Amino acid sequence: MTRSFSRIQTLTKRNIKEIIRDPLSLVFMLALPLFMEILFYLIFHKLTAQFEMRYLAPGIVVFSQSFLTLFTGLLISMDRKTSFLTRLYVSEAKPSEFIFGYALSVIPLALIQAVLFFLVGGIIDTSLFGAGIIPAILLSLVSSLFFIASGILIGSLCNEKSIGGVSSIIITGQSVLSGMWFPVEGLSPTVTTVMKVLPFKNATMLIQNMILGVSDVFSDFLVPSLIVLGYTVIMFILAILAFRSKMIEK
Amino acid sequence: MTAIRTTDLTKVYKDTVAVDRLNLEIEEGELFSLLGVNGAGKTTTIKMLSTLTKPSFGDAEIMGHSILSDQKNIKKLIDISMQETAIARKLTVEENIEFYAKLSGQTRDEAEQTKKTVFSDFGLDKVSKKQASKLSGGWQRKLSIALALVTNPKVLFLDEPTLGLDVIARRELWKTIRQLKSKMTVILTTHYMEEAEALSDRIGIMKDGSLLFVGTKEELYAKTGKTDVENAFISIVSGGELND
């Protein structure tokens, strides 16, 4: 158990260094969403409530997490391409330890994203600094697990050239189907149903509801939480299966 | 003591027999080279022996442990350097060594000692603070092989260790590989005949998954009537059709 924990710790530290030493990952995970948060607020917040900071900041937090999929996937696919993972497979480390190593290394980045975007949002609009901000940050870590698991799955299955394209499905899904950039009221019933059953809008709504306040625990908290958690569990199961199948060729 | 013993070791991918009933014994401390053209089954053999691929039939023992039933103990005894330069790209040379040492269960003090030994064996102290991705191809390959020695393995697999290196970098690596002789059992696959000639105690020649020859250079020359490994290899693989 101690050996296993120590290996996970070693893998996590290495993965954190790999990610933060890639300037591009910091640009996409932190700088770009931050720029969008400020820009969209300044341009649109007086035109539509959609871009008031209480809606925008939670949306930006979840949107920025979609890039975790891209960079987790890239890290794993590059480790596969260079046979670095193959070399590690010969070590005593188990598949679950690799998965933990990858997942745990990205969670601090998700925390930094949430704190940064809420902090900047709160500086712009101080009403954001309410009782809901801590639960919002904590719940955002739960939603980040969905994107991290997606990254592990994609990284286990795709090569480094196709990672960008495949990850863009998640990034686009989060952009278009989260309802953060436009009001969902005018959309067709089919589209709204799709949005309701997918994790993107639910993740965004869950964090927004922490800031706005929960009026109905079932619909504002339980349902979106369960949907996001359900997708997260499914993604992790698929990621573990894909990763294991790559670890030992049958 | 026998370091590696394979018994009818076979790997079949769909309709292709990658390795066909391989029977081989390699002694402890031996440097054994597996030669063969592309697709001969060298890398698949190494992958099976290093527990990365499950055999379709047959078995192999590494220091007495079966690759089918005792992978956990085998992993404590072996290490591998793949064809590709398998290093952590954004970590420095020093961090790479520390990372691999800690992953293999070494304490901080042990990892520090390992680092000193590996640095001195490979001359890596000159580039210790450099990020691995910024090293030249030769240094990256050196680091990749150095990582395989961090765990102090009893059996080391080197898959095409000098592939793509210039002649100077290759000779430097030969020097390093020679130093490993007698310290551990080394199984090396290579395309370069002169490499096998310069380094090996014994040579195995594979073609289409089958082992066509096993023996010393001298036995190879005697069998084929040639005086160098390249011509002897061509003679064996082509069945004498491509003789000079």
Short mmCIF file of N, CA, C and O in Angstrom, two decimals, chain B residues 33-122:
data_model
loop_
_atom_site.label_atom_id
_atom_site.label_comp_id
_atom_site.label_asym_id
_atom_site.label_seq_id
_atom_site.Cartn_x
_atom_site.Cartn_y
_atom_site.Cartn_z
N SER B 33 22.93 -11.18 -28.89
CA SER B 33 22.31 -10.32 -29.91
C SER B 33 21.33 -11.10 -30.76
O SER B 33 21.64 -12.19 -31.22
N LEU B 34 20.16 -10.50 -30.93
CA LEU B 34 19.17 -11.08 -31.85
C LEU B 34 19.21 -10.28 -33.14
O LEU B 34 18.95 -9.07 -33.13
N LEU B 35 19.55 -10.95 -34.21
CA LEU B 35 19.61 -10.28 -35.52
C LEU B 35 18.45 -10.71 -36.38
O LEU B 35 17.96 -11.84 -36.25
N GLY B 36 18.06 -9.83 -37.26
CA GLY B 36 16.99 -10.19 -38.19
C GLY B 36 16.57 -8.98 -38.96
O GLY B 36 16.76 -7.85 -38.50
N VAL B 37 15.97 -9.20 -40.14
CA VAL B 37 15.47 -8.07 -40.92
C VAL B 37 14.17 -7.59 -40.27
O VAL B 37 13.69 -8.20 -39.31
N ASN B 38 13.58 -6.51 -40.81
CA ASN B 38 12.32 -6.01 -40.25
C ASN B 38 11.26 -7.12 -40.27
O ASN B 38 11.15 -7.84 -41.26
N GLY B 39 10.53 -7.23 -39.19
CA GLY B 39 9.45 -8.24 -39.15
C GLY B 39 9.94 -9.64 -38.84
O GLY B 39 9.17 -10.60 -38.94
N ALA B 40 11.19 -9.76 -38.42
CA ALA B 40 11.74 -11.10 -38.13
C ALA B 40 11.18 -11.64 -36.80
O ALA B 40 11.17 -12.85 -36.60
N GLY B 41 10.74 -10.75 -35.93
CA GLY B 41 10.18 -11.20 -34.64
C GLY B 41 11.05 -10.83 -33.45
O GLY B 41 10.77 -11.27 -32.32
N LYS B 42 12.07 -10.02 -33.67
CA LYS B 42 13.00 -9.67 -32.59
C LYS B 42 12.29 -8.87 -31.48
O LYS B 42 12.36 -9.24 -30.31
N THR B 43 11.61 -7.80 -31.90
CA THR B 43 10.96 -6.94 -30.90
C THR B 43 9.82 -7.69 -30.20
O THR B 43 9.65 -7.55 -28.97
N THR B 44 9.09 -8.50 -30.95
CA THR B 44 8.00 -9.27 -30.32
C THR B 44 8.57 -10.23 -29.28
O THR B 44 8.00 -10.39 -28.18
N THR B 45 9.72 -10.83 -29.59
CA THR B 45 10.36 -11.73 -28.63
C THR B 45 10.71 -10.97 -27.36
O THR B 45 10.39 -11.41 -26.24
N ILE B 46 11.32 -9.82 -27.54
CA ILE B 46 11.70 -9.00 -26.37
C ILE B 46 10.46 -8.57 -25.58
O ILE B 46 10.45 -8.58 -24.35
N LYS B 47 9.40 -8.21 -26.30
CA LYS B 47 8.17 -7.78 -25.60
C LYS B 47 7.58 -8.93 -24.79
O LYS B 47 7.06 -8.72 -23.70
N MET B 48 7.65 -10.14 -25.32
CA MET B 48 7.13 -11.28 -24.56
C MET B 48 8.01 -11.54 -23.33
O MET B 48 7.50 -11.76 -22.23
N LEU B 49 9.32 -11.50 -23.54
CA LEU B 49 10.23 -11.80 -22.43
C LEU B 49 10.15 -10.74 -21.33
O LEU B 49 10.38 -11.02 -20.16
N SER B 50 9.81 -9.51 -21.74
CA SER B 50 9.74 -8.43 -20.74
C SER B 50 8.31 -8.23 -20.22
O SER B 50 8.02 -7.19 -19.62
N THR B 51 7.44 -9.18 -20.45
CA THR B 51 6.05 -9.22 -19.96
C THR B 51 5.13 -8.15 -20.57
O THR B 51 4.04 -7.91 -20.06
N LEU B 52 5.57 -7.53 -21.65
CA LEU B 52 4.72 -6.51 -22.27
C LEU B 52 3.68 -7.11 -23.20
O LEU B 52 2.67 -6.48 -23.51
N THR B 53 3.95 -8.30 -23.69
CA THR B 53 3.03 -8.98 -24.59
C THR B 53 2.86 -10.41 -24.10
O THR B 53 3.86 -11.05 -23.74
N LYS B 54 1.63 -10.89 -24.12
CA LYS B 54 1.41 -12.28 -23.70
C LYS B 54 1.69 -13.22 -24.87
O LYS B 54 1.23 -12.96 -25.99
N PRO B 55 2.41 -14.30 -24.62
CA PRO B 55 2.62 -15.25 -25.72
C PRO B 55 1.32 -15.97 -26.08
O PRO B 55 0.44 -16.11 -25.23
N SER B 56 1.23 -16.40 -27.34
CA SER B 56 0.05 -17.17 -27.75
C SER B 56 0.19 -18.61 -27.26
O SER B 56 -0.79 -19.23 -26.86
N PHE B 57 1.39 -19.14 -27.36
CA PHE B 57 1.69 -20.48 -26.86
C PHE B 57 3.09 -20.45 -26.26
O PHE B 57 3.86 -19.54 -26.50
N GLY B 58 3.41 -21.53 -25.55
CA GLY B 58 4.75 -21.68 -25.02
C GLY B 58 4.97 -20.83 -23.77
O GLY B 58 4.05 -20.17 -23.28
N ASP B 59 6.18 -20.86 -23.28
CA ASP B 59 6.50 -20.13 -22.05
C ASP B 59 7.97 -19.72 -22.10
O ASP B 59 8.74 -20.16 -22.97
N ALA B 60 8.34 -18.88 -21.17
CA ALA B 60 9.76 -18.53 -21.02
C ALA B 60 10.01 -18.30 -19.54
O ALA B 60 9.10 -17.89 -18.80
N GLU B 61 11.22 -18.58 -19.13
CA GLU B 61 11.60 -18.32 -17.74
C GLU B 61 12.71 -17.29 -17.71
O GLU B 61 13.67 -17.39 -18.48
N ILE B 62 12.54 -16.31 -16.84
CA ILE B 62 13.59 -15.32 -16.62
C ILE B 62 14.13 -15.57 -15.22
O ILE B 62 13.36 -15.44 -14.24
N MET B 63 15.36 -15.94 -15.10
CA MET B 63 15.98 -16.31 -13.81
C MET B 63 15.07 -17.27 -13.04
O MET B 63 14.84 -17.10 -11.83
N GLY B 64 14.48 -18.20 -13.75
CA GLY B 64 13.65 -19.22 -13.12
C GLY B 64 12.19 -18.85 -12.93
O GLY B 64 11.41 -19.67 -12.44
N HIS B 65 11.79 -17.64 -13.30
CA HIS B 65 10.40 -17.22 -13.12
C HIS B 65 9.66 -17.23 -14.46
O HIS B 65 10.15 -16.68 -15.45
N SER B 66 8.48 -17.81 -14.46
CA SER B 66 7.71 -17.94 -15.71
C SER B 66 7.09 -16.60 -16.10
O SER B 66 6.50 -15.91 -15.25
N ILE B 67 7.14 -16.28 -17.39
CA ILE B 67 6.51 -15.03 -17.85
C ILE B 67 4.99 -15.15 -17.84
O ILE B 67 4.29 -14.14 -17.93
N LEU B 68 4.48 -16.37 -17.73
CA LEU B 68 3.03 -16.56 -17.71
C LEU B 68 2.46 -16.40 -16.30
O LEU B 68 1.37 -15.85 -16.13
N SER B 69 3.22 -16.88 -15.32
CA SER B 69 2.62 -16.94 -13.98
C SER B 69 3.36 -16.12 -12.92
O SER B 69 2.87 -15.98 -11.80
N ASP B 70 4.51 -15.57 -13.26
CA ASP B 70 5.30 -14.91 -12.21
C ASP B 70 5.84 -13.56 -12.67
O ASP B 70 7.00 -13.22 -12.47
N GLN B 71 4.94 -12.80 -13.30
CA GLN B 71 5.37 -11.51 -13.87
C GLN B 71 5.86 -10.54 -12.81
O GLN B 71 6.76 -9.74 -13.06
N LYS B 72 5.25 -10.63 -11.63
CA LYS B 72 5.59 -9.68 -10.56
C LYS B 72 7.07 -9.80 -10.20
O LYS B 72 7.77 -8.79 -10.08
N ASN B 73 7.54 -11.03 -10.05
CA ASN B 73 8.96 -11.22 -9.70
C ASN B 73 9.87 -10.89 -10.87
O ASN B 73 10.99 -10.40 -10.67
N ILE B 74 9.40 -11.18 -12.09
CA ILE B 74 10.22 -10.86 -13.27
C ILE B 74 10.45 -9.36 -13.36
O ILE B 74 11.56 -8.91 -13.65
N LYS B 75 9.40 -8.59 -13.06
CA LYS B 75 9.53 -7.13 -13.17
C LYS B 75 10.57 -6.56 -12.22
O LYS B 75 11.12 -5.49 -12.46
N LYS B 76 10.85 -7.31 -11.14
CA LYS B 76 11.88 -6.84 -10.21
C LYS B 76 13.28 -7.11 -10.74
O LYS B 76 14.27 -6.57 -10.26
N LEU B 77 13.36 -7.99 -11.74
CA LEU B 77 14.68 -8.45 -12.22
C LEU B 77 15.11 -7.85 -13.56
O LEU B 77 16.26 -7.95 -13.95
N ILE B 78 14.14 -7.28 -14.28
CA ILE B 78 14.46 -6.86 -15.65
C ILE B 78 14.28 -5.35 -15.85
O ILE B 78 13.64 -4.67 -15.04
N ASP B 79 14.83 -4.87 -16.94
CA ASP B 79 14.47 -3.54 -17.43
C ASP B 79 14.67 -3.52 -18.93
O ASP B 79 15.26 -4.45 -19.49
N ILE B 80 14.16 -2.47 -19.53
CA ILE B 80 14.16 -2.46 -21.00
C ILE B 80 14.46 -1.05 -21.52
O ILE B 80 14.05 -0.06 -20.91
N SER B 81 15.17 -0.98 -22.62
CA SER B 81 15.32 0.28 -23.34
C SER B 81 14.76 0.04 -24.73
O SER B 81 15.26 -0.81 -25.46
N MET B 82 13.69 0.75 -25.03
CA MET B 82 12.98 0.51 -26.30
C MET B 82 13.69 1.16 -27.48
O MET B 82 14.59 1.97 -27.31
N GLN B 83 13.24 0.82 -28.68
CA GLN B 83 13.76 1.44 -29.91
C GLN B 83 13.62 2.95 -29.85
O GLN B 83 14.50 3.68 -30.25
N GLU B 84 12.46 3.38 -29.37
CA GLU B 84 12.20 4.82 -29.28
C GLU B 84 12.95 5.35 -28.05
O GLU B 84 13.25 4.59 -27.14
N THR B 85 13.21 6.65 -28.06
CA THR B 85 13.90 7.25 -26.92
C THR B 85 12.88 7.50 -25.82
O THR B 85 12.17 8.50 -25.83
N ALA B 86 12.79 6.56 -24.90
CA ALA B 86 11.72 6.59 -23.91
C ALA B 86 12.15 7.35 -22.66
O ALA B 86 12.63 6.78 -21.69
N ILE B 87 11.98 8.67 -22.72
CA ILE B 87 12.37 9.52 -21.59
C ILE B 87 11.23 10.51 -21.29
O ILE B 87 10.37 10.71 -22.14
N ALA B 88 11.26 11.08 -20.09
CA ALA B 88 10.29 12.13 -19.77
C ALA B 88 10.83 13.42 -20.36
O ALA B 88 11.83 13.95 -19.89
N ARG B 89 10.15 13.93 -21.38
CA ARG B 89 10.71 15.00 -22.21
C ARG B 89 10.93 16.32 -21.48
O ARG B 89 11.90 17.01 -21.71
N LYS B 90 9.98 16.67 -20.62
CA LYS B 90 10.08 18.00 -19.98
C LYS B 90 10.86 17.96 -18.67
O LYS B 90 11.03 18.98 -18.02
N LEU B 91 11.29 16.79 -18.27
CA LEU B 91 12.10 16.68 -17.05
C LEU B 91 13.56 16.84 -17.42
O LEU B 91 13.96 16.50 -18.54
N THR B 92 14.36 17.33 -16.49
CA THR B 92 15.79 17.41 -16.75
C THR B 92 16.38 15.99 -16.68
O THR B 92 15.70 15.06 -16.21
N VAL B 93 17.62 15.87 -17.09
CA VAL B 93 18.29 14.57 -17.04
C VAL B 93 18.28 14.04 -15.61
O VAL B 93 17.93 12.88 -15.34
N GLU B 94 18.63 14.92 -14.69
CA GLU B 94 18.68 14.57 -13.27
C GLU B 94 17.30 14.12 -12.77
O GLU B 94 17.17 13.10 -12.09
N GLU B 95 16.28 14.87 -13.14
CA GLU B 95 14.91 14.54 -12.70
C GLU B 95 14.45 13.21 -13.28
O GLU B 95 13.72 12.46 -12.63
N ASN B 96 14.86 12.94 -14.53
CA ASN B 96 14.52 11.65 -15.15
C ASN B 96 15.05 10.49 -14.32
O ASN B 96 14.34 9.53 -14.03
N ILE B 97 16.32 10.60 -13.93
CA ILE B 97 16.96 9.52 -13.16
C ILE B 97 16.26 9.38 -11.80
O ILE B 97 15.92 8.28 -11.38
N GLU B 98 16.04 10.52 -11.15
CA GLU B 98 15.39 10.50 -9.83
C GLU B 98 13.99 9.91 -9.91
O GLU B 98 13.59 9.09 -9.08
N PHE B 99 13.25 10.32 -10.95
CA PHE B 99 11.89 9.83 -11.14
C PHE B 99 11.87 8.31 -11.27
O PHE B 99 11.11 7.61 -10.60
N TYR B 100 12.74 7.80 -12.12
CA TYR B 100 12.74 6.36 -12.39
C TYR B 100 13.22 5.58 -11.16
O TYR B 100 12.71 4.49 -10.88
N ALA B 101 14.18 6.15 -10.45
CA ALA B 101 14.68 5.49 -9.23
C ALA B 101 13.57 5.41 -8.18
O ALA B 101 13.36 4.36 -7.57
N LYS B 102 12.86 6.51 -8.01
CA LYS B 102 11.79 6.52 -7.00
C LYS B 102 10.64 5.61 -7.40
O LYS B 102 10.04 4.95 -6.56
N LEU B 103 10.34 5.57 -8.69
CA LEU B 103 9.26 4.70 -9.17
C LEU B 103 9.60 3.23 -8.90
O LEU B 103 8.71 2.41 -8.65
N SER B 104 10.89 2.92 -8.94
CA SER B 104 11.28 1.53 -8.70
C SER B 104 11.40 1.23 -7.20
O SER B 104 11.83 0.15 -6.82
N GLY B 105 11.03 2.19 -6.37
CA GLY B 105 10.95 1.94 -4.93
C GLY B 105 12.18 2.36 -4.16
O GLY B 105 12.30 2.03 -2.97
N GLN B 106 13.11 3.05 -4.79
CA GLN B 106 14.31 3.47 -4.07
C GLN B 106 14.00 4.65 -3.13
O GLN B 106 13.17 5.49 -3.46
N THR B 107 14.68 4.67 -1.98
CA THR B 107 14.51 5.79 -1.06
C THR B 107 15.26 7.00 -1.62
O THR B 107 16.01 6.88 -2.60
N ARG B 108 15.08 8.13 -0.97
CA ARG B 108 15.74 9.36 -1.43
C ARG B 108 17.27 9.17 -1.48
O ARG B 108 17.91 9.55 -2.46
N ASP B 109 17.81 8.56 -0.40
CA ASP B 109 19.27 8.35 -0.35
C ASP B 109 19.73 7.37 -1.43
O ASP B 109 20.75 7.58 -2.08
N GLU B 110 18.94 6.29 -1.60
CA GLU B 110 19.29 5.31 -2.64
C GLU B 110 19.24 5.94 -4.03
O GLU B 110 20.10 5.71 -4.88
N ALA B 111 18.20 6.74 -4.24
CA ALA B 111 18.05 7.41 -5.54
C ALA B 111 19.23 8.34 -5.81
O ALA B 111 19.74 8.44 -6.94
N GLU B 112 19.68 9.01 -4.75
CA GLU B 112 20.83 9.93 -4.87
C GLU B 112 22.09 9.15 -5.25
O GLU B 112 22.86 9.56 -6.12
N GLN B 113 22.26 7.99 -4.61
CA GLN B 113 23.42 7.14 -4.89
C GLN B 113 23.36 6.61 -6.33
O GLN B 113 24.36 6.62 -7.06
N THR B 114 22.17 6.18 -6.72
CA THR B 114 21.97 5.68 -8.10
C THR B 114 22.33 6.77 -9.10
O THR B 114 22.99 6.52 -10.11
N LYS B 115 21.87 7.96 -8.81
CA LYS B 115 22.13 9.10 -9.71
C LYS B 115 23.63 9.28 -9.90
O LYS B 115 24.11 9.43 -11.03
N LYS B 116 24.36 9.23 -8.79
CA LYS B 116 25.82 9.43 -8.86
C LYS B 116 26.46 8.34 -9.72
O LYS B 116 27.30 8.62 -10.59
N THR B 117 26.04 7.08 -9.50
CA THR B 117 26.62 5.96 -10.24
C THR B 117 26.32 6.09 -11.73
O THR B 117 27.21 5.96 -12.58
N VAL B 118 25.03 6.34 -12.04
CA VAL B 118 24.62 6.42 -13.45
C VAL B 118 25.30 7.61 -14.14
O VAL B 118 25.76 7.50 -15.27
N PHE B 119 25.38 8.71 -13.43
CA PHE B 119 26.04 9.90 -14.00
C PHE B 119 27.49 9.57 -14.35
O PHE B 119 27.97 9.94 -15.41
N SER B 120 28.16 8.88 -13.43
CA SER B 120 29.58 8.60 -13.69
C SER B 120 29.74 7.55 -14.79
O SER B 120 30.61 7.67 -15.65
N ASP B 121 28.87 6.53 -14.83
CA ASP B 121 28.96 5.50 -15.87
C ASP B 121 28.68 6.06 -17.27
O ASP B 121 29.26 5.62 -18.25
N PHE B 122 27.75 7.00 -17.34
CA PHE B 122 27.32 7.49 -18.66
C PHE B 122 27.81 8.90 -18.97
O PHE B 122 27.52 9.44 -20.03
#
